[in-house]
Each structure stands twice: as structure tokens, then as C-alpha cells.
Amino acid sequence: MLGIDPAAAAVLRRRCGWQAGQRRACWLDLVHGMLGFSFNGIACMPVLIRALVLLILTATLSGCGYNAIQQKEEGVKAGWAEVLNQYQRRADLIPNLVRTVQGYAQQERQVLTEVTNARARAGQIQVNADDEASLKQFQQAQGELGSALSRLLVVSENYPQLKSDQSFRDLQVQLEGTENRITVARGRYIQTVQDYNTYIRSFPQVITAKIFGYQPKPNFSVENEAQIARAPQVDFGHQQAPQQTPQQQPAPQPAQ
């Protein structure tokens, strides 16, 4: 009896004997075993039948999307890792950018401090992409950092010597490329999460997802997406001529 002790074998023979009136109990034990309650019934079934049951169970899980759910979840994880990688590339460029700008525009201390502080806040967040509140906090911090960078680059327009500095121009090219990669990585991640969430909510995958504990994942919110999708304008190849402002006429005196 497959290595079980004699007492247990006697019980199984009495309960799962091949008499017509006792086979029903044997099949009930098999069903309970598949559901996780008892495995006694499996021991009384021939090896071929047990293999067939396992094969049917495996095919059922595959047909309900278990393998596809796993693949899509791995795709979400890979997409999120790429998003973090590109944001980190941008953060790594900021110290050199701040030092270069500071060498030509020390009086812009407030803007430089805003960039430095925004970078520090973004780096302190321990983001969990599966937690909606944590993801929103991460989005907000990265959006604030992007806004601070935009203000710094706008201020840099007022310093021709800074714009002609080779180090600054190299940083400008790297930052522009990084911002583009952030946009691409974020867009791919949004699509991957949407595909995953739609899949596990569809039938029959929704049953498999509930059984194995797969949950919908939070995504970048629409309102923040519009803000953080705007990359800082870092093209200093052409300087725009200052616009002439019309002379303002004195405001009319109120009637007495």
C-alpha cells in the first residue's frame, strides 16, 4: 500500500475496497484530497488514475490563465524596475548640474536649493508599487523634482556664459535623453499594468486570480501623469530674442 503502515492500509482496504458499495467513499476522499482537506482517497487509486487527475488539474489551471497571469506579473515587475532605473539616472545627473549652474549663477540660490531639496525628498521615499498610497507619494515627489528642474533650466536662460559651458551642454544632452527615457518607460509601465489588471478581471482568469491571491495593481494616476509627462525644456541651441513690451498708459483717474 505504497509504504503506509499496516493499520492505515487495513482502514483503506475496508473503506476503499473494490466493492461497489464502498467505491463512492473512495471517490469522495479523492475529491477532498484535491480540495486540500484529505489525501486518504488518493492512496487507494491506481497510479495511472492519479497521474490522469493531476494532468487534468494542470490543464485546467493553464486553461484558466495561471501561467499567463504569472508572465504578466513578471512583465509588470520588469517595467517598474525600468521606471525606477530611469528616475535614478535623472537623480544622478542633478548634483553635477547644480554645481555647474552654481559656478555661473550663485545668486540663484533659491532655485538651486529647491532642486537639491526636491531630489533629497524623492530619494528618501521607499516606494511600493503594489501600494496605491505609496505610489501616489512617489509620483508627487518625482513631479516636484521635475518642476524644480524646469525652473532651474528657465533661470539658466539668463546666463549666456553658462549656456556656452561645455560641461553644462553635456549635462543638457544627458538630461534630455533621460527625460525621454523616463517618458517611454513610464508609458510602457502604464500599459503593462492596464493589461495585467484587465486580464485578471476577465473570466475565467478572475477565478484563478482569486484562488491564488493575485490582486489588481495601482497605476500612475491620470492627473499626475499629465504633469510628469512634461519633460524639462533643455534645448539651449537657440536663444530667443527678448520680446518688446508695449509701454503701459497710466490708468485713468476715477471720476470725482
PDB file of C-alpha atoms in Angstrom:
ATOM      1  CA  MET A   1       0.000   0.000   0.000  1.00  0.00           C
ATOM      2  CA  LEU A   2       2.620   2.496  -1.141  1.00  0.00           C
ATOM      3  CA  GLY A   3       4.651   2.409   2.055  1.00  0.00           C
ATOM      4  CA  ILE A   4       1.931   3.237   4.569  1.00  0.00           C
ATOM      5  CA  ASP A   5       1.722   1.363   7.874  1.00  0.00           C
ATOM      6  CA  PRO A   6      -0.404  -1.853   8.094  1.00  0.00           C
ATOM      7  CA  ALA A   7      -3.057  -0.270  10.307  1.00  0.00           C
ATOM      8  CA  ALA A   8      -3.669   2.533   7.817  1.00  0.00           C
ATOM      9  CA  ALA A   9      -3.681   0.019   4.978  1.00  0.00           C
ATOM     10  CA  ALA A  10      -6.363  -2.010   6.728  1.00  0.00           C
ATOM     11  CA  VAL A  11      -8.512   1.089   7.128  1.00  0.00           C
ATOM     12  CA  LEU A  12      -8.082   1.944   3.456  1.00  0.00           C
ATOM     13  CA  ARG A  13      -8.944  -1.608   2.417  1.00  0.00           C
ATOM     14  CA  ARG A  14     -12.102  -1.538   4.489  1.00  0.00           C
ATOM     15  CA  ARG A  15     -13.088   1.907   3.265  1.00  0.00           C
ATOM     16  CA  CYS A  16     -11.776   1.866  -0.284  1.00  0.00           C
ATOM     17  CA  GLY A  17     -12.202  -1.805  -1.100  1.00  0.00           C
ATOM     18  CA  TRP A  18     -13.282  -2.509  -4.589  1.00  0.00           C
ATOM     19  CA  GLN A  19     -16.802  -3.426  -3.571  1.00  0.00           C
ATOM     20  CA  ALA A  20     -19.489  -1.447  -5.386  1.00  0.00           C
ATOM     21  CA  GLY A  21     -20.967  -0.011  -2.208  1.00  0.00           C
ATOM     22  CA  GLN A  22     -17.635   1.355  -0.950  1.00  0.00           C
ATOM     23  CA  ARG A  23     -16.204   2.990  -4.063  1.00  0.00           C
ATOM     24  CA  ARG A  24     -18.243   6.130  -3.530  1.00  0.00           C
ATOM     25  CA  ALA A  25     -16.435   6.816  -0.236  1.00  0.00           C
ATOM     26  CA  CYS A  26     -13.119   6.352  -2.003  1.00  0.00           C
ATOM     27  CA  TRP A  27     -14.011   8.929  -4.650  1.00  0.00           C
ATOM     28  CA  LEU A  28     -15.231  11.356  -2.007  1.00  0.00           C
ATOM     29  CA  ASP A  29     -11.871  11.053  -0.277  1.00  0.00           C
ATOM     30  CA  LEU A  30     -10.173  11.779  -3.593  1.00  0.00           C
ATOM     31  CA  VAL A  31     -12.235  14.922  -4.101  1.00  0.00           C
ATOM     32  CA  HIS A  32     -11.495  16.060  -0.556  1.00  0.00           C
ATOM     33  CA  GLY A  33      -7.824  15.459  -1.206  1.00  0.00           C
ATOM     34  CA  MET A  34      -7.858  17.664  -4.301  1.00  0.00           C
ATOM     35  CA  LEU A  35      -9.537  20.409  -2.286  1.00  0.00           C
ATOM     36  CA  GLY A  36      -6.912  20.199   0.456  1.00  0.00           C
ATOM     37  CA  PHE A  37      -8.985  18.522   3.155  1.00  0.00           C
ATOM     38  CA  SER A  38      -7.721  14.927   2.961  1.00  0.00           C
ATOM     39  CA  PHE A  39      -5.378  12.844   0.856  1.00  0.00           C
ATOM     40  CA  ASN A  40      -6.563   9.432   2.042  1.00  0.00           C
ATOM     41  CA  GLY A  41      -8.546   8.794  -1.114  1.00  0.00           C
ATOM     42  CA  ILE A  42      -5.563   9.318  -3.395  1.00  0.00           C
ATOM     43  CA  ALA A  43      -3.729   6.389  -1.834  1.00  0.00           C
ATOM     44  CA  CYS A  44      -6.454   3.962  -2.889  1.00  0.00           C
ATOM     45  CA  MET A  45      -6.388   4.992  -6.560  1.00  0.00           C
ATOM     46  CA  PRO A  46      -4.124   3.370  -9.139  1.00  0.00           C
ATOM     47  CA  VAL A  47      -1.062   5.344 -10.190  1.00  0.00           C
ATOM     48  CA  LEU A  48      -2.412   5.860 -13.699  1.00  0.00           C
ATOM     49  CA  ILE A  49      -5.633   7.415 -12.435  1.00  0.00           C
ATOM     50  CA  ARG A  50      -3.739   9.714 -10.055  1.00  0.00           C
ATOM     51  CA  ALA A  51      -1.498  10.848 -12.899  1.00  0.00           C
ATOM     52  CA  LEU A  52      -4.546  11.490 -15.057  1.00  0.00           C
ATOM     53  CA  VAL A  53      -6.169  13.566 -12.317  1.00  0.00           C
ATOM     54  CA  LEU A  54      -3.014  15.663 -11.916  1.00  0.00           C
ATOM     55  CA  LEU A  55      -2.787  16.120 -15.679  1.00  0.00           C
ATOM     56  CA  ILE A  56      -6.386  17.305 -15.845  1.00  0.00           C
ATOM     57  CA  LEU A  57      -5.808  19.665 -12.926  1.00  0.00           C
ATOM     58  CA  THR A  58      -2.707  21.125 -14.596  1.00  0.00           C
ATOM     59  CA  ALA A  59      -4.533  21.594 -17.879  1.00  0.00           C
ATOM     60  CA  THR A  60      -7.420  23.252 -16.049  1.00  0.00           C
ATOM     61  CA  LEU A  61      -5.106  25.748 -14.347  1.00  0.00           C
ATOM     62  CA  SER A  62      -3.404  26.532 -17.654  1.00  0.00           C
ATOM     63  CA  GLY A  63      -6.760  26.990 -19.337  1.00  0.00           C
ATOM     64  CA  CYS A  64      -7.804  29.413 -16.601  1.00  0.00           C
ATOM     65  CA  GLY A  65      -4.779  31.612 -17.264  1.00  0.00           C
ATOM     66  CA  TYR A  66      -2.490  30.763 -14.345  1.00  0.00           C
ATOM     67  CA  ASN A  67       0.675  30.731 -16.468  1.00  0.00           C
ATOM     68  CA  ALA A  68      -0.349  33.876 -18.326  1.00  0.00           C
ATOM     69  CA  ILE A  69      -1.040  35.691 -15.052  1.00  0.00           C
ATOM     70  CA  GLN A  70       2.440  34.838 -13.829  1.00  0.00           C
ATOM     71  CA  GLN A  71       4.007  36.061 -17.067  1.00  0.00           C
ATOM     72  CA  LYS A  72       2.077  39.314 -16.989  1.00  0.00           C
ATOM     73  CA  GLU A  73       3.012  39.913 -13.358  1.00  0.00           C
ATOM     74  CA  GLU A  74       6.685  39.414 -14.207  1.00  0.00           C
ATOM     75  CA  GLY A  75       6.240  41.911 -17.035  1.00  0.00           C
ATOM     76  CA  VAL A  76       4.843  44.452 -14.567  1.00  0.00           C
ATOM     77  CA  LYS A  77       7.826  43.934 -12.258  1.00  0.00           C
ATOM     78  CA  ALA A  78      10.284  44.374 -15.122  1.00  0.00           C
ATOM     79  CA  GLY A  79       8.522  47.535 -16.281  1.00  0.00           C
ATOM     80  CA  TRP A  80       8.588  49.009 -12.789  1.00  0.00           C
ATOM     81  CA  ALA A  81      12.308  48.254 -12.436  1.00  0.00           C
ATOM     82  CA  GLU A  82      12.945  50.172 -15.658  1.00  0.00           C
ATOM     83  CA  VAL A  83      10.927  53.162 -14.397  1.00  0.00           C
ATOM     84  CA  LEU A  84      12.980  53.278 -11.198  1.00  0.00           C
ATOM     85  CA  ASN A  85      16.200  52.929 -13.172  1.00  0.00           C
ATOM     86  CA  GLN A  86      15.435  55.933 -15.371  1.00  0.00           C
ATOM     87  CA  TYR A  87      14.347  58.104 -12.451  1.00  0.00           C
ATOM     88  CA  GLN A  88      17.605  57.211 -10.716  1.00  0.00           C
ATOM     89  CA  ARG A  89      19.584  58.216 -13.814  1.00  0.00           C
ATOM     90  CA  ARG A  90      17.967  61.637 -13.646  1.00  0.00           C
ATOM     91  CA  ALA A  91      18.703  61.957  -9.932  1.00  0.00           C
ATOM     92  CA  ASP A  92      22.360  61.094 -10.557  1.00  0.00           C
ATOM     93  CA  LEU A  93      22.700  63.970 -13.043  1.00  0.00           C
ATOM     94  CA  ILE A  94      21.365  66.628 -10.683  1.00  0.00           C
ATOM     95  CA  PRO A  95      24.408  67.162  -8.388  1.00  0.00           C
ATOM     96  CA  ASN A  96      26.697  67.945 -11.338  1.00  0.00           C
ATOM     97  CA  LEU A  97      24.024  70.142 -12.884  1.00  0.00           C
ATOM     98  CA  VAL A  98      23.604  72.140  -9.674  1.00  0.00           C
ATOM     99  CA  ARG A  99      27.364  72.604  -9.260  1.00  0.00           C
ATOM    100  CA  THR A 100      27.760  73.768 -12.848  1.00  0.00           C
ATOM    101  CA  VAL A 101      24.921  76.277 -12.618  1.00  0.00           C
ATOM    102  CA  GLN A 102      26.135  77.491  -9.246  1.00  0.00           C
ATOM    103  CA  GLY A 103      29.513  78.366 -10.745  1.00  0.00           C
ATOM    104  CA  TYR A 104      27.885  80.933 -13.032  1.00  0.00           C
ATOM    105  CA  ALA A 105      24.731  81.886 -11.136  1.00  0.00           C
ATOM    106  CA  GLN A 106      25.440  81.919  -7.432  1.00  0.00           C
ATOM    107  CA  GLN A 107      22.686  84.462  -6.863  1.00  0.00           C
ATOM    108  CA  GLU A 108      20.096  81.876  -7.919  1.00  0.00           C
ATOM    109  CA  ARG A 109      20.464  80.185  -4.587  1.00  0.00           C
ATOM    110  CA  GLN A 110      16.749  79.721  -4.002  1.00  0.00           C
ATOM    111  CA  VAL A 111      16.183  77.787  -7.224  1.00  0.00           C
ATOM    112  CA  LEU A 112      19.275  75.666  -6.631  1.00  0.00           C
ATOM    113  CA  THR A 113      18.111  74.870  -3.107  1.00  0.00           C
ATOM    114  CA  GLU A 114      14.670  73.867  -4.379  1.00  0.00           C
ATOM    115  CA  VAL A 115      16.214  71.384  -6.807  1.00  0.00           C
ATOM    116  CA  THR A 116      18.513  69.930  -4.161  1.00  0.00           C
ATOM    117  CA  ASN A 117      15.713  69.558  -1.615  1.00  0.00           C
ATOM    118  CA  ALA A 118      13.325  68.045  -4.162  1.00  0.00           C
ATOM    119  CA  ARG A 119      15.947  65.474  -5.124  1.00  0.00           C
ATOM    120  CA  ALA A 120      16.504  64.595  -1.463  1.00  0.00           C
ATOM    121  CA  ARG A 121      12.774  64.134  -0.821  1.00  0.00           C
ATOM    122  CA  ALA A 122      12.374  61.911  -3.866  1.00  0.00           C
ATOM    123  CA  GLY A 123      15.328  59.781  -2.822  1.00  0.00           C
ATOM    124  CA  GLN A 124      14.005  59.240   0.697  1.00  0.00           C
ATOM    125  CA  ILE A 125      10.754  57.606  -0.412  1.00  0.00           C
ATOM    126  CA  GLN A 126      10.649  53.827  -0.051  1.00  0.00           C
ATOM    127  CA  VAL A 127       8.109  53.219  -2.779  1.00  0.00           C
ATOM    128  CA  ASN A 128       5.987  50.087  -3.010  1.00  0.00           C
ATOM    129  CA  ALA A 129       4.433  49.823  -6.452  1.00  0.00           C
ATOM    130  CA  ASP A 130       1.727  47.485  -5.114  1.00  0.00           C
ATOM    131  CA  ASP A 131       0.514  50.103  -2.616  1.00  0.00           C
ATOM    132  CA  GLU A 132      -1.617  52.893  -4.075  1.00  0.00           C
ATOM    133  CA  ALA A 133      -0.763  55.470  -1.392  1.00  0.00           C
ATOM    134  CA  SER A 134       2.962  54.779  -1.710  1.00  0.00           C
ATOM    135  CA  LEU A 135       2.816  55.076  -5.498  1.00  0.00           C
ATOM    136  CA  LYS A 136       0.994  58.416  -5.278  1.00  0.00           C
ATOM    137  CA  GLN A 137       3.594  59.739  -2.859  1.00  0.00           C
ATOM    138  CA  PHE A 138       6.349  58.659  -5.229  1.00  0.00           C
ATOM    139  CA  GLN A 139       4.592  60.337  -8.158  1.00  0.00           C
ATOM    140  CA  GLN A 140       4.202  63.578  -6.268  1.00  0.00           C
ATOM    141  CA  ALA A 141       7.859  63.663  -5.254  1.00  0.00           C
ATOM    142  CA  GLN A 142       9.056  62.979  -8.788  1.00  0.00           C
ATOM    143  CA  GLY A 143       6.666  65.595 -10.149  1.00  0.00           C
ATOM    144  CA  GLU A 144       8.017  68.191  -7.712  1.00  0.00           C
ATOM    145  CA  LEU A 145      11.565  67.329  -8.736  1.00  0.00           C
ATOM    146  CA  GLY A 146      10.684  67.719 -12.403  1.00  0.00           C
ATOM    147  CA  SER A 147       9.093  71.116 -11.735  1.00  0.00           C
ATOM    148  CA  ALA A 148      12.141  72.307  -9.791  1.00  0.00           C
ATOM    149  CA  LEU A 149      14.404  71.233 -12.651  1.00  0.00           C
ATOM    150  CA  SER A 150      12.238  73.134 -15.116  1.00  0.00           C
ATOM    151  CA  ARG A 151      12.542  76.329 -13.062  1.00  0.00           C
ATOM    152  CA  LEU A 152      16.313  75.910 -12.844  1.00  0.00           C
ATOM    153  CA  LEU A 153      16.647  75.491 -16.586  1.00  0.00           C
ATOM    154  CA  VAL A 154      14.466  78.527 -17.231  1.00  0.00           C
ATOM    155  CA  VAL A 155      16.687  80.611 -14.949  1.00  0.00           C
ATOM    156  CA  SER A 156      19.752  79.358 -16.830  1.00  0.00           C
ATOM    157  CA  GLU A 157      18.497  81.167 -19.929  1.00  0.00           C
ATOM    158  CA  ASN A 158      19.649  84.420 -18.344  1.00  0.00           C
ATOM    159  CA  TYR A 159      23.330  83.374 -18.257  1.00  0.00           C
ATOM    160  CA  PRO A 160      24.966  83.176 -21.712  1.00  0.00           C
ATOM    161  CA  GLN A 161      28.304  82.050 -20.281  1.00  0.00           C
ATOM    162  CA  LEU A 162      26.602  79.135 -18.548  1.00  0.00           C
ATOM    163  CA  LYS A 163      24.861  78.111 -21.752  1.00  0.00           C
ATOM    164  CA  SER A 164      28.176  78.087 -23.597  1.00  0.00           C
ATOM    165  CA  ASP A 165      29.906  75.956 -20.953  1.00  0.00           C
ATOM    166  CA  GLN A 166      30.742  72.533 -22.408  1.00  0.00           C
ATOM    167  CA  SER A 167      30.043  70.675 -19.171  1.00  0.00           C
ATOM    168  CA  PHE A 168      26.619  72.255 -18.963  1.00  0.00           C
ATOM    169  CA  ARG A 169      25.867  71.387 -22.573  1.00  0.00           C
ATOM    170  CA  ASP A 170      26.899  67.773 -21.986  1.00  0.00           C
ATOM    171  CA  LEU A 171      24.632  67.600 -18.953  1.00  0.00           C
ATOM    172  CA  GLN A 172      21.852  69.121 -21.012  1.00  0.00           C
ATOM    173  CA  VAL A 173      22.136  66.344 -23.607  1.00  0.00           C
ATOM    174  CA  GLN A 174      22.192  63.633 -20.936  1.00  0.00           C
ATOM    175  CA  LEU A 175      19.236  65.133 -19.100  1.00  0.00           C
ATOM    176  CA  GLU A 176      17.214  65.457 -22.276  1.00  0.00           C
ATOM    177  CA  GLY A 177      17.852  61.812 -23.153  1.00  0.00           C
ATOM    178  CA  THR A 178      16.996  60.687 -19.629  1.00  0.00           C
ATOM    179  CA  GLU A 179      13.718  62.599 -19.626  1.00  0.00           C
ATOM    180  CA  ASN A 180      12.758  60.933 -22.891  1.00  0.00           C
ATOM    181  CA  ARG A 181      13.596  57.506 -21.490  1.00  0.00           C
ATOM    182  CA  ILE A 182      11.540  58.248 -18.377  1.00  0.00           C
ATOM    183  CA  THR A 183       8.542  59.086 -20.540  1.00  0.00           C
ATOM    184  CA  VAL A 184       8.926  55.890 -22.563  1.00  0.00           C
ATOM    185  CA  ALA A 185       9.457  53.665 -19.510  1.00  0.00           C
ATOM    186  CA  ARG A 186       6.523  55.201 -17.668  1.00  0.00           C
ATOM    187  CA  GLY A 187       4.244  54.819 -20.682  1.00  0.00           C
ATOM    188  CA  ARG A 188       5.167  51.170 -21.105  1.00  0.00           C
ATOM    189  CA  TYR A 189       4.601  50.519 -17.423  1.00  0.00           C
ATOM    190  CA  ILE A 190       1.140  52.095 -17.551  1.00  0.00           C
ATOM    191  CA  GLN A 191       0.170  49.883 -20.481  1.00  0.00           C
ATOM    192  CA  THR A 192       1.601  46.761 -18.821  1.00  0.00           C
ATOM    193  CA  VAL A 193      -0.343  47.357 -15.608  1.00  0.00           C
ATOM    194  CA  GLN A 194      -3.534  48.065 -17.528  1.00  0.00           C
ATOM    195  CA  ASP A 195      -3.115  44.818 -19.461  1.00  0.00           C
ATOM    196  CA  TYR A 196      -2.469  42.850 -16.257  1.00  0.00           C
ATOM    197  CA  ASN A 197      -5.453  44.335 -14.427  1.00  0.00           C
ATOM    198  CA  THR A 198      -7.791  43.743 -17.359  1.00  0.00           C
ATOM    199  CA  TYR A 199      -6.634  40.153 -17.711  1.00  0.00           C
ATOM    200  CA  ILE A 200      -7.115  39.093 -14.082  1.00  0.00           C
ATOM    201  CA  ARG A 201     -10.574  40.697 -14.019  1.00  0.00           C
ATOM    202  CA  SER A 202     -11.746  38.718 -17.043  1.00  0.00           C
ATOM    203  CA  PHE A 203     -13.419  35.317 -16.915  1.00  0.00           C
ATOM    204  CA  PRO A 204     -12.190  32.659 -16.232  1.00  0.00           C
ATOM    205  CA  GLN A 205      -8.906  34.229 -15.101  1.00  0.00           C
ATOM    206  CA  VAL A 206     -10.734  36.071 -12.317  1.00  0.00           C
ATOM    207  CA  ILE A 207     -11.361  32.725 -10.605  1.00  0.00           C
ATOM    208  CA  THR A 208      -7.709  31.725 -10.841  1.00  0.00           C
ATOM    209  CA  ALA A 209      -6.617  35.135  -9.588  1.00  0.00           C
ATOM    210  CA  LYS A 210      -8.857  34.876  -6.528  1.00  0.00           C
ATOM    211  CA  ILE A 211      -7.704  31.345  -5.726  1.00  0.00           C
ATOM    212  CA  PHE A 212      -4.009  32.246  -5.892  1.00  0.00           C
ATOM    213  CA  GLY A 213      -4.303  35.735  -4.421  1.00  0.00           C
ATOM    214  CA  TYR A 214      -3.465  37.894  -7.445  1.00  0.00           C
ATOM    215  CA  GLN A 215      -4.723  41.443  -6.883  1.00  0.00           C
ATOM    216  CA  PRO A 216      -5.164  44.408  -9.273  1.00  0.00           C
ATOM    217  CA  LYS A 217      -2.185  46.740  -9.178  1.00  0.00           C
ATOM    218  CA  PRO A 218      -2.325  50.534  -8.763  1.00  0.00           C
ATOM    219  CA  ASN A 219      -1.192  52.650 -11.666  1.00  0.00           C
ATOM    220  CA  PHE A 220       0.000  56.176 -12.339  1.00  0.00           C
ATOM    221  CA  SER A 221      -2.988  58.462 -11.918  1.00  0.00           C
ATOM    222  CA  VAL A 222      -4.238  60.449 -14.870  1.00  0.00           C
ATOM    223  CA  GLU A 223      -3.972  63.890 -13.273  1.00  0.00           C
ATOM    224  CA  ASN A 224      -0.350  63.390 -12.236  1.00  0.00           C
ATOM    225  CA  GLU A 225       0.524  61.693 -15.493  1.00  0.00           C
ATOM    226  CA  ALA A 226      -0.213  64.864 -17.444  1.00  0.00           C
ATOM    227  CA  GLN A 227       2.121  66.828 -15.199  1.00  0.00           C
ATOM    228  CA  ILE A 228       5.066  64.456 -15.024  1.00  0.00           C
ATOM    229  CA  ALA A 229       4.909  63.680 -18.742  1.00  0.00           C
ATOM    230  CA  ARG A 230       6.178  67.206 -19.493  1.00  0.00           C
ATOM    231  CA  ALA A 231       9.935  66.898 -19.720  1.00  0.00           C
ATOM    232  CA  PRO A 232      12.012  69.956 -18.815  1.00  0.00           C
ATOM    233  CA  GLN A 233      12.931  72.093 -21.798  1.00  0.00           C
ATOM    234  CA  VAL A 234      16.685  71.721 -22.018  1.00  0.00           C
ATOM    235  CA  ASP A 235      17.453  72.772 -25.586  1.00  0.00           C
ATOM    236  CA  PHE A 236      19.740  75.792 -25.389  1.00  0.00           C
ATOM    237  CA  GLY A 237      20.824  75.696 -29.005  1.00  0.00           C
ATOM    238  CA  HIS A 238      18.991  78.904 -29.873  1.00  0.00           C
ATOM    239  CA  GLN A 239      18.448  81.910 -27.709  1.00  0.00           C
ATOM    240  CA  GLN A 240      15.187  83.666 -28.199  1.00  0.00           C
ATOM    241  CA  ALA A 241      15.276  87.401 -28.613  1.00  0.00           C
ATOM    242  CA  PRO A 242      13.569  89.273 -25.819  1.00  0.00           C
ATOM    243  CA  GLN A 243      10.111  90.434 -26.727  1.00  0.00           C
ATOM    244  CA  GLN A 244       9.358  94.134 -26.729  1.00  0.00           C
ATOM    245  CA  THR A 245       6.652  95.010 -24.287  1.00  0.00           C
ATOM    246  CA  PRO A 246       4.368  97.902 -25.191  1.00  0.00           C
ATOM    247  CA  GLN A 247       4.535 100.952 -22.993  1.00  0.00           C
ATOM    248  CA  GLN A 248       1.773 100.983 -20.486  1.00  0.00           C
ATOM    249  CA  GLN A 249      -0.502 104.000 -20.386  1.00  0.00           C
ATOM    250  CA  PRO A 250      -1.274 105.472 -16.980  1.00  0.00           C
ATOM    251  CA  ALA A 251      -4.516 104.234 -15.553  1.00  0.00           C
ATOM    252  CA  PRO A 252      -7.384 106.757 -15.833  1.00  0.00           C
ATOM    253  CA  GLN A 253      -8.283 108.618 -12.692  1.00  0.00           C
ATOM    254  CA  PRO A 254     -11.636 107.686 -11.211  1.00  0.00           C
ATOM    255  CA  ALA A 255     -14.404 110.187 -11.773  1.00  0.00           C
ATOM    256  CA  GLN A 256     -14.986 112.605  -8.935  1.00  0.00           C
TER     257      GLN A 256
END
